[in-house]
Amino acid sequence: MRTAGKLALAALIAAPLLVVGPTTLSAADHQPVLVWPTPQQQVTRHDGFTIPRVVGVVADAGTDHAALQAVRKILTDAGVTQIQVSPDDPGTSMTVWLQNPGTPLSKLGVPGHSGLAAEGYVLAIGQASRRKHVVLDGVDNAGTFYATQTLRQLVQSGSGAQRLPGVVIRDWPAMRYRGSVEGFYGTPWTHVERLDHFDYLGTHKMNTYIYAPKDDPYHRDRWREPYPADRLAKLAALAERARSNHVEFTFALSPGLSVCYSSPDDAAALLAKFDAIYAIGGRSFTVAIDDIDYHTWHCPADPQHFGTGGEGAGKAQSHLLNQVQAWVRGKGDVARLQLVPTEYWGLSDSPYRKAIRDYLDRDIVVHWTGVDVIAPTITNAHTAQAKAVFGHDILVWDNYPVNDYIAGRLPMASYVGRDQGLSRQVAGVISNPANQPAVSKVSLFSFADFSWHDSTFDPAKAWQAALAEAAGGDAKTVAALRAFADVNAYDGHIHLVQAPEVVEAIEAFWVRWHAGDQAGAVRLLKPRFNGLAAVPGTIRSGVTDPAFIAEAGAWLDATALWAQALSAAVDMLAYQSGGAGAAAWADRQRLDGYVTRALAIRDIRQPHAGTAPKIGDGVIDVFLRDAKAAFDRWVGLDGARAVGTATMDVHADNVASRMVDGDLNTYFWSNRSPNAGDSVGVDLGSVRQIGEVSVLMGKAGSPDDFIHAGVLEYSIDGTSWKALTSATTPEVRAVAPKDARARYVRYRATADNGGNWCVVREFTVQDADVVRYTVTGGPAGENLTAAVDGRLDTAYRASDSPAAGDALTVSASRARPTDRVVVVGTGVAMVEARTGGIWRKIGNLREGYTELPTGGQQLEAIRLNWTAGSIAPKIHEIVFRYTDVPAANLVADLLTVDTGDSGTLRVRLESTQPHDTLVRLTAEAADGLTVSPQETEVVVQRGSVRIVELTVAAAANTTSGRHELTLTASGRGQVVTAKVAIDVYPKVGTTNIALGMPATASNVEPGTGFVAANAVDGDRITRWSSGFDERSWLTVDLGRSTRVGAATLRWEAAYAKAYEIQVSDDGTTWTIVATATDRRGGDEMLRFDGTGRYIRWQGVTRGPNLSYSLYEFELFAVSDARS
């Protein structure tokens, strides 16, 4: 058996406390063997030995049965053919001591387990008196069992007989509770999966399993009712299997949806349920009162007896739990009672938590998930405060790798964000795993290591070891699992970066591509994507657990398809770079086919059965979009594809891209009602002249799902908006003013939507610059206009073969000089062009992709004269490549520069020509700015984007505010000019001048201690939370008038979508110095230049919550104004 101990990983820390006798050095004993979970103390001896065929085992009737069975298996797997079990020393050349360890330990010069904590053990392997000894000296039966799990990892394979290294390990767990809670929603684990889970917990020295599946009606909805006999028998089997693995089977009951806390009958029903579990062997119990509204009471006596609100709920729950605690004490052999409280996350004190602190029996352990339901970090400071706030021992219910809230995701990243040393504050850390139990083992491995020895926990090493265990130690499979985990990294809370290794490769590719080294870019990326495509096959053949392969099957299948799409995309780009249009188009079609198949995959478990597996989303799909845009540009379509946007999350698979897919039968659908300030819209990809705009909302079956009061707006930069029209109807249309230019167009709610969600069937923005095309002719078929809709993923499809005289004609709204015509599609036809009313043949249609020169003439129309009886035509697009277009499109984003400093402006030159084009770029700066180089020449390859970096410097005396840089691109007789915004602000210091200063607020969330001072105390745990007024404000008094240049806002979940920064010297007259819109929360910095003693944050539009909530409001003075 290959084990993680055979990997060449880092050596463990050895403790100097152990005494070992002098021995002869063996070559196999040089390197310490890696053991998981990490032992507290491990010292290498130099008297290891090979394992003989006959081994004695000292054990008697008091020996732990599971430990004895484990030793038998270890020895058998190591090639031992005869095992002699005896209560006394069998005198064998090698002896394993499960009993009477004193004598062999003394001979080895090793102290026993005295002084170790519960579940601890001493494991000593060495030679003495010409005999080989393996001593497993446990503090208790669990300790002995855990010693066998360490022994299992120490067996080493060699060219001959297997061997054991000389070693002494003194080991004990850092935390009392280590394991898992089956507390997720969706498809629960099966009985067989739970049994296997207990085996995994035991072999990894985890001792806790909490039974709390949300699907069990007798656990929650029907908690008063006794379990039917068949269900009770299964629970008995679970309790027995858990016991055999030294896992505490903790039965949880969740009565909060209907309990009357003051009712003796309800208390009796709860205890009767616990008695039934006690009778089948259960000795550990939890009362879960989570995920309820404690303002809702289920009998009139409760609020009368306990009071209302959080305080009343805390008193009521304490009353019930204290009765259960009396039952626990009466039993005498039941573990400490546990409570999952209603306020199970966060750190601020509250009336509810005070009541728990004051009235709940101190022996009861309280569950807590961290600073949030899914906590990004859990620190020693967090846990110390949680323990103080609750007034009880804390058991961390850590919501990782649970995935019931992120349908389609399979979290496989490392277990990060948890401080070393948490064992000093908490009783334990347990995992709420995923719907997939075998895949969850990758994460549980780290939970085991962290809860056993958190003081040295290394997330990366533990994660690598978990992958190695899943791979059976095979390096190729480990690498495949790592790549698979990379595209399954993002969870939105603990891991915020998706597919970091793929991102790095893609970024390197585009750097080379945009620098003109297209061949080098392809050589860089193609092997990476081919390797990713092979990952699922490697995992299926290399992972040792069939359950892992079955559970991950949908994600493995999807990974293979997405990787094949990536590979096809690189091939497409390579072919277009070489001018091979037909081959590039074939790969484009393969790409789309792979994506379609990937999006059709479904897992069998809920909630994942309702959506496709999410593989590297936001990375892989974006690369494919960008690659397709590059091919579009190469063909002659606008490569800047419109992207649907929405400030609301999506219901099921009805994503924002469906509002810009040209299909009225698909739609974006929000998962909530829009609030004032929410919006739907499009990003056109580049600034362009806009014409008619239409927003088609609502659908059959949901006619009221539209924004009932909104304003249609457009913007160049996404910051400054201009209104087109206001509306209250499901279909909104407007025509932009002449010469209006925009990149962003949105429809924004001006009022809350009254509970109705939002459906957008199509959001269209017409480009006023483009020529309009009309398609006529045949043969008859479907979607005739798709031949000129500017989209390669749609097509005109003829219903039958062409008849004699059939032709397809595309007429332009005006004639323009045309370099060539591109036809993407299939069919047999002669291609003709019309100039000055006269048709002339320019060539024949070729299979898939045809490109025909037209000599720069003023082209009016194109006609495809079909060959009668040939195959039914399918035309994706007919493209006129005009000569009177700019040398390149110019795109550059807003740049912010400090006075007296410089910044890098990245200018995108987007190909518009059907040739490689030499482009001269010139830059002219406004007063106070300099730019370098002022002029440069680059070749923009057909279909590509060339990035040019310019250095923009601001003089020390440059005026604060927005400045302009004029860029001009010229080539092939065409010139294009663009204005780029350069924001200049004074440099600011690094000291937060708001820290500890007096702060006031318009209001505070009722019933809380979330006061204004919390936003300036430098503590990321505390926060200010406003009342439910959208115009709430927070003011900091700096003590004297100060020139301030920046503010950093660190938001809790209740962020502001729009707000202002105001300054005042008297606290009465205020000046707005900065405005922020379209914000998404998190940590954000806003630059400005304002002077005042009082700095006010003024709310304008709330985010998804009814209040605003700031962890910190930090201010930074201009460098020469205040340090």
mmCIF file of C-alpha atoms in Angstrom, residues 686-931:
data_model
loop_
_atom_site.group_PDB
_atom_site.id
_atom_site.type_symbol
_atom_site.label_atom_id
_atom_site.label_comp_id
_atom_site.label_asym_id
_atom_site.label_seq_id
_atom_site.Cartn_x
_atom_site.Cartn_y
_atom_site.Cartn_z
ATOM 1 C CA SER A 686 -15.738 49.616 -26.293
ATOM 2 C CA VAL A 687 -17.005 53.157 -26.667
ATOM 3 C CA ARG A 688 -19.186 53.491 -29.736
ATOM 4 C CA GLN A 689 -21.915 55.702 -31.138
ATOM 5 C CA ILE A 690 -25.290 54.427 -29.997
ATOM 6 C CA GLY A 691 -28.728 54.720 -31.553
ATOM 7 C CA GLU A 692 -31.928 52.883 -30.600
ATOM 8 C CA VAL A 693 -32.002 51.078 -27.243
ATOM 9 C CA SER A 694 -34.649 48.552 -26.216
ATOM 10 C CA VAL A 695 -35.191 46.582 -23.006
ATOM 11 C CA LEU A 696 -37.751 43.765 -23.248
ATOM 12 C CA MET A 697 -38.751 42.515 -19.798
ATOM 13 C CA GLY A 698 -41.234 40.047 -18.346
ATOM 14 C CA LYS A 699 -42.266 36.708 -19.824
ATOM 15 C CA ALA A 700 -45.195 34.391 -20.167
ATOM 16 C CA GLY A 701 -45.981 33.005 -16.731
ATOM 17 C CA SER A 702 -44.184 35.921 -15.042
ATOM 18 C CA PRO A 703 -45.631 39.041 -16.693
ATOM 19 C CA ASP A 704 -45.001 41.204 -13.626
ATOM 20 C CA ASP A 705 -41.328 40.330 -13.342
ATOM 21 C CA PHE A 706 -39.946 43.595 -14.672
ATOM 22 C CA ILE A 707 -38.586 46.820 -13.203
ATOM 23 C CA HIS A 708 -41.762 48.789 -12.525
ATOM 24 C CA ALA A 709 -40.075 52.191 -12.201
ATOM 25 C CA GLY A 710 -36.762 52.828 -13.867
ATOM 26 C CA VAL A 711 -34.530 55.105 -15.877
ATOM 27 C CA LEU A 712 -32.592 54.141 -19.015
ATOM 28 C CA GLU A 713 -29.053 55.571 -18.876
ATOM 29 C CA TYR A 714 -25.790 55.472 -20.810
ATOM 30 C CA SER A 715 -22.156 56.140 -19.879
ATOM 31 C CA ILE A 716 -18.702 56.201 -21.401
ATOM 32 C CA ASP A 717 -16.827 55.193 -18.245
ATOM 33 C CA GLY A 718 -19.435 53.486 -16.051
ATOM 34 C CA THR A 719 -19.226 56.335 -13.557
ATOM 35 C CA SER A 720 -20.918 59.367 -15.105
ATOM 36 C CA TRP A 721 -24.389 58.568 -16.478
ATOM 37 C CA LYS A 722 -26.832 60.390 -18.758
ATOM 38 C CA ALA A 723 -30.542 59.617 -18.859
ATOM 39 C CA LEU A 724 -32.338 58.555 -22.038
ATOM 40 C CA THR A 725 -35.851 57.996 -20.697
ATOM 41 C CA SER A 726 -37.863 56.922 -17.676
ATOM 42 C CA ALA A 727 -40.481 54.181 -17.819
ATOM 43 C CA THR A 728 -42.924 52.043 -15.860
ATOM 44 C CA THR A 729 -43.693 49.438 -18.544
ATOM 45 C CA PRO A 730 -42.207 45.981 -19.266
ATOM 46 C CA GLU A 731 -40.898 47.102 -22.656
ATOM 47 C CA VAL A 732 -38.725 50.205 -22.741
ATOM 48 C CA ARG A 733 -37.457 51.869 -25.925
ATOM 49 C CA ALA A 734 -35.533 55.066 -26.608
ATOM 50 C CA VAL A 735 -33.353 56.628 -29.295
ATOM 51 C CA ALA A 736 -30.080 58.176 -28.142
ATOM 52 C CA PRO A 737 -29.301 61.790 -29.134
ATOM 53 C CA LYS A 738 -27.303 62.326 -32.300
ATOM 54 C CA ASP A 739 -23.591 61.590 -31.786
ATOM 55 C CA ALA A 740 -24.231 60.024 -28.343
ATOM 56 C CA ARG A 741 -21.367 57.675 -27.489
ATOM 57 C CA ALA A 742 -21.248 55.051 -24.760
ATOM 58 C CA ARG A 743 -19.720 51.817 -23.652
ATOM 59 C CA TYR A 744 -22.239 51.109 -20.882
ATOM 60 C CA VAL A 745 -26.027 51.199 -21.070
ATOM 61 C CA ARG A 746 -28.271 50.256 -18.147
ATOM 62 C CA TYR A 747 -31.860 50.306 -16.964
ATOM 63 C CA ARG A 748 -31.830 51.304 -13.289
ATOM 64 C CA ALA A 749 -34.638 50.854 -10.778
ATOM 65 C CA THR A 750 -35.667 54.155 -9.228
ATOM 66 C CA ALA A 751 -37.823 52.515 -6.535
ATOM 67 C CA ASP A 752 -38.107 49.155 -4.797
ATOM 68 C CA ASN A 753 -39.960 46.683 -6.957
ATOM 69 C CA GLY A 754 -42.716 45.522 -4.618
ATOM 70 C CA GLY A 755 -41.608 41.893 -4.449
ATOM 71 C CA ASN A 756 -41.562 41.249 -8.208
ATOM 72 C CA TRP A 757 -38.363 39.761 -9.599
ATOM 73 C CA CYS A 758 -36.830 40.858 -12.883
ATOM 74 C CA VAL A 759 -36.860 39.045 -16.234
ATOM 75 C CA VAL A 760 -35.032 40.538 -19.231
ATOM 76 C CA ARG A 761 -35.629 38.700 -22.497
ATOM 77 C CA GLU A 762 -33.420 40.986 -24.549
ATOM 78 C CA PHE A 763 -31.439 44.186 -24.032
ATOM 79 C CA THR A 764 -30.360 45.630 -27.385
ATOM 80 C CA VAL A 765 -28.274 48.681 -28.257
ATOM 81 C CA GLN A 766 -28.027 49.662 -31.912
ATOM 82 C CA ASP A 767 -24.707 51.047 -33.121
ATOM 83 C CA ALA A 768 -25.418 54.254 -35.024
ATOM 84 C CA ASP A 769 -22.121 53.997 -36.955
ATOM 85 C CA VAL A 770 -22.798 50.770 -38.797
ATOM 86 C CA VAL A 771 -24.262 50.100 -42.226
ATOM 87 C CA ARG A 772 -27.620 48.278 -42.176
ATOM 88 C CA TYR A 773 -28.074 45.167 -44.273
ATOM 89 C CA THR A 774 -31.146 43.604 -45.835
ATOM 90 C CA VAL A 775 -31.308 39.915 -46.740
ATOM 91 C CA THR A 776 -33.629 38.593 -49.433
ATOM 92 C CA GLY A 777 -34.002 35.434 -51.456
ATOM 93 C CA GLY A 778 -33.663 31.822 -50.466
ATOM 94 C CA PRO A 779 -34.083 28.897 -50.541
ATOM 95 C CA ALA A 780 -36.801 29.151 -47.906
ATOM 96 C CA GLY A 781 -35.617 28.364 -44.424
ATOM 97 C CA GLU A 782 -35.330 29.714 -40.927
ATOM 98 C CA ASN A 783 -33.665 32.799 -39.500
ATOM 99 C CA LEU A 784 -32.802 34.506 -42.787
ATOM 100 C CA THR A 785 -31.556 37.674 -41.071
ATOM 101 C CA ALA A 786 -28.986 35.666 -39.102
ATOM 102 C CA ALA A 787 -26.769 35.849 -42.170
ATOM 103 C CA VAL A 788 -26.048 39.501 -41.357
ATOM 104 C CA ASP A 789 -26.733 39.829 -37.618
ATOM 105 C CA GLY A 790 -23.054 40.242 -36.730
ATOM 106 C CA ARG A 791 -22.988 36.937 -34.807
ATOM 107 C CA LEU A 792 -21.182 33.776 -35.829
ATOM 108 C CA ASP A 793 -23.130 31.617 -33.405
ATOM 109 C CA THR A 794 -26.387 32.105 -35.328
ATOM 110 C CA ALA A 795 -27.136 30.969 -38.876
ATOM 111 C CA TYR A 796 -29.598 31.058 -41.715
ATOM 112 C CA ARG A 797 -30.547 27.460 -42.498
ATOM 113 C CA ALA A 798 -32.256 26.538 -45.747
ATOM 114 C CA SER A 799 -34.987 23.938 -45.444
ATOM 115 C CA ASP A 800 -34.058 22.163 -48.669
ATOM 116 C CA SER A 801 -31.648 22.081 -51.584
ATOM 117 C CA PRO A 802 -31.670 25.157 -53.833
ATOM 118 C CA ALA A 803 -33.877 25.194 -56.899
ATOM 119 C CA ALA A 804 -32.857 26.675 -60.196
ATOM 120 C CA GLY A 805 -32.642 30.465 -59.882
ATOM 121 C CA ASP A 806 -32.414 30.504 -56.086
ATOM 122 C CA ALA A 807 -30.068 33.156 -54.737
ATOM 123 C CA LEU A 808 -29.371 34.888 -51.432
ATOM 124 C CA THR A 809 -28.824 38.660 -51.696
ATOM 125 C CA VAL A 810 -27.430 40.978 -49.052
ATOM 126 C CA SER A 811 -27.947 44.691 -49.762
ATOM 127 C CA ALA A 812 -26.141 47.427 -47.842
ATOM 128 C CA SER A 813 -27.956 50.600 -46.784
ATOM 129 C CA ARG A 814 -25.190 52.609 -48.478
ATOM 130 C CA ALA A 815 -22.246 51.816 -50.703
ATOM 131 C CA ARG A 816 -18.767 51.923 -49.186
ATOM 132 C CA PRO A 817 -15.302 51.082 -50.497
ATOM 133 C CA THR A 818 -14.803 47.396 -49.823
ATOM 134 C CA ASP A 819 -11.532 45.466 -49.674
ATOM 135 C CA ARG A 820 -13.030 41.983 -49.556
ATOM 136 C CA VAL A 821 -16.098 39.931 -48.668
ATOM 137 C CA VAL A 822 -16.127 37.089 -46.141
ATOM 138 C CA VAL A 823 -18.775 34.349 -46.181
ATOM 139 C CA VAL A 824 -18.854 31.981 -43.200
ATOM 140 C CA GLY A 825 -20.990 28.949 -43.920
ATOM 141 C CA THR A 826 -21.641 26.046 -46.275
ATOM 142 C CA GLY A 827 -23.276 25.687 -49.652
ATOM 143 C CA VAL A 828 -22.420 25.565 -53.365
ATOM 144 C CA ALA A 829 -22.701 28.966 -55.017
ATOM 145 C CA MET A 830 -21.137 31.544 -57.295
ATOM 146 C CA VAL A 831 -20.486 34.780 -55.425
ATOM 147 C CA GLU A 832 -21.297 38.089 -57.148
ATOM 148 C CA ALA A 833 -20.779 41.734 -56.106
ATOM 149 C CA ARG A 834 -22.816 44.747 -57.248
ATOM 150 C CA THR A 835 -21.132 48.062 -57.919
ATOM 151 C CA GLY A 836 -22.917 50.945 -59.660
ATOM 152 C CA GLY A 837 -25.899 48.683 -60.252
ATOM 153 C CA ILE A 838 -23.824 46.106 -62.143
ATOM 154 C CA TRP A 839 -23.281 42.531 -60.887
ATOM 155 C CA ARG A 840 -19.954 40.806 -61.436
ATOM 156 C CA LYS A 841 -18.563 37.471 -60.336
ATOM 157 C CA ILE A 842 -15.846 37.639 -57.680
ATOM 158 C CA GLY A 843 -15.447 33.894 -56.959
ATOM 159 C CA ASN A 844 -17.043 30.701 -55.699
ATOM 160 C CA LEU A 845 -18.212 29.733 -52.235
ATOM 161 C CA ARG A 846 -15.866 27.314 -50.478
ATOM 162 C CA GLU A 847 -16.742 24.927 -47.681
ATOM 163 C CA GLY A 848 -16.910 26.579 -44.255
ATOM 164 C CA TYR A 849 -15.021 29.811 -44.860
ATOM 165 C CA THR A 850 -14.665 31.932 -47.997
ATOM 166 C CA GLU A 851 -12.761 35.196 -48.392
ATOM 167 C CA LEU A 852 -12.891 36.986 -51.759
ATOM 168 C CA PRO A 853 -11.202 40.298 -52.773
ATOM 169 C CA THR A 854 -13.377 43.078 -54.237
ATOM 170 C CA GLY A 855 -10.688 45.583 -55.216
ATOM 171 C CA GLY A 856 -11.759 48.483 -53.001
ATOM 172 C CA GLN A 857 -14.830 49.296 -55.114
ATOM 173 C CA GLN A 858 -17.995 50.946 -53.761
ATOM 174 C CA LEU A 859 -19.900 47.774 -52.967
ATOM 175 C CA GLU A 860 -23.718 47.889 -52.845
ATOM 176 C CA ALA A 861 -24.643 44.233 -52.482
ATOM 177 C CA ILE A 862 -23.477 40.611 -52.470
ATOM 178 C CA ARG A 863 -25.343 37.723 -54.089
ATOM 179 C CA LEU A 864 -24.886 33.976 -53.628
ATOM 180 C CA ASN A 865 -26.198 32.220 -56.747
ATOM 181 C CA TRP A 866 -26.876 28.653 -55.576
ATOM 182 C CA THR A 867 -26.214 25.592 -57.696
ATOM 183 C CA ALA A 868 -29.532 23.828 -58.193
ATOM 184 C CA GLY A 869 -29.796 20.529 -56.328
ATOM 185 C CA SER A 870 -26.741 21.163 -54.159
ATOM 186 C CA ILE A 871 -26.700 20.764 -50.367
ATOM 187 C CA ALA A 872 -29.072 22.924 -48.325
ATOM 188 C CA PRO A 873 -27.129 26.125 -47.497
ATOM 189 C CA LYS A 874 -26.246 27.172 -43.971
ATOM 190 C CA ILE A 875 -24.806 30.678 -43.712
ATOM 191 C CA HIS A 876 -23.542 32.042 -40.409
ATOM 192 C CA GLU A 877 -22.433 35.440 -41.621
ATOM 193 C CA ILE A 878 -21.701 37.538 -44.688
ATOM 194 C CA VAL A 879 -19.205 40.289 -43.912
ATOM 195 C CA PHE A 880 -18.208 43.368 -45.937
ATOM 196 C CA ARG A 881 -14.586 44.354 -45.126
ATOM 197 C CA TYR A 882 -14.494 48.110 -45.752
ATOM 198 C CA THR A 883 -11.366 50.142 -46.443
ATOM 199 C CA ASP A 884 -12.590 53.431 -44.934
ATOM 200 C CA VAL A 885 -12.272 52.242 -41.348
ATOM 201 C CA PRO A 886 -9.784 53.499 -38.735
ATOM 202 C CA ALA A 887 -6.300 52.058 -38.694
ATOM 203 C CA ALA A 888 -7.244 50.628 -35.304
ATOM 204 C CA ASN A 889 -9.764 51.220 -32.543
ATOM 205 C CA LEU A 890 -8.335 53.102 -29.573
ATOM 206 C CA VAL A 891 -9.266 51.985 -26.045
ATOM 207 C CA ALA A 892 -7.722 53.193 -22.785
ATOM 208 C CA ASP A 893 -9.229 53.157 -19.292
ATOM 209 C CA LEU A 894 -9.189 55.914 -16.706
ATOM 210 C CA LEU A 895 -5.788 56.354 -15.037
ATOM 211 C CA THR A 896 -5.211 57.883 -11.609
ATOM 212 C CA VAL A 897 -1.838 59.563 -10.943
ATOM 213 C CA ASP A 898 -0.459 61.193 -7.801
ATOM 214 C CA THR A 899 0.959 64.696 -8.160
ATOM 215 C CA GLY A 900 4.707 64.536 -8.553
ATOM 216 C CA ASP A 901 4.473 60.923 -9.656
ATOM 217 C CA SER A 902 3.699 58.855 -12.748
ATOM 218 C CA GLY A 903 1.568 55.945 -13.845
ATOM 219 C CA THR A 904 1.343 53.514 -16.751
ATOM 220 C CA LEU A 905 -1.441 53.970 -19.271
ATOM 221 C CA ARG A 906 -2.169 50.795 -21.235
ATOM 222 C CA VAL A 907 -3.531 51.687 -24.664
ATOM 223 C CA ARG A 908 -5.334 48.992 -26.649
ATOM 224 C CA LEU A 909 -5.048 49.188 -30.412
ATOM 225 C CA GLU A 910 -7.782 46.893 -31.715
ATOM 226 C CA SER A 911 -7.486 45.578 -35.256
ATOM 227 C CA THR A 912 -10.087 46.842 -37.715
ATOM 228 C CA GLN A 913 -8.319 46.048 -41.000
ATOM 229 C CA PRO A 914 -8.214 42.776 -42.967
ATOM 230 C CA HIS A 915 -4.420 43.138 -43.051
ATOM 231 C CA ASP A 916 -1.557 43.533 -40.637
ATOM 232 C CA THR A 917 -1.360 47.322 -40.238
ATOM 233 C CA LEU A 918 1.457 49.647 -39.267
ATOM 234 C CA VAL A 919 -0.104 52.125 -36.812
ATOM 235 C CA ARG A 920 1.454 55.345 -35.575
ATOM 236 C CA LEU A 921 0.280 56.260 -32.079
ATOM 237 C CA THR A 922 0.749 59.819 -30.843
ATOM 238 C CA ALA A 923 -0.146 61.259 -27.451
ATOM 239 C CA GLU A 924 -0.740 64.872 -26.453
ATOM 240 C CA ALA A 925 -1.038 65.701 -22.774
ATOM 241 C CA ALA A 926 -2.910 68.563 -21.108
ATOM 242 C CA ASP A 927 -1.186 71.172 -18.960
ATOM 243 C CA GLY A 928 0.476 69.692 -15.907
ATOM 244 C CA LEU A 929 0.917 66.274 -17.530
ATOM 245 C CA THR A 930 3.704 64.768 -19.607
ATOM 246 C CA VAL A 931 3.555 61.559 -21.596
#
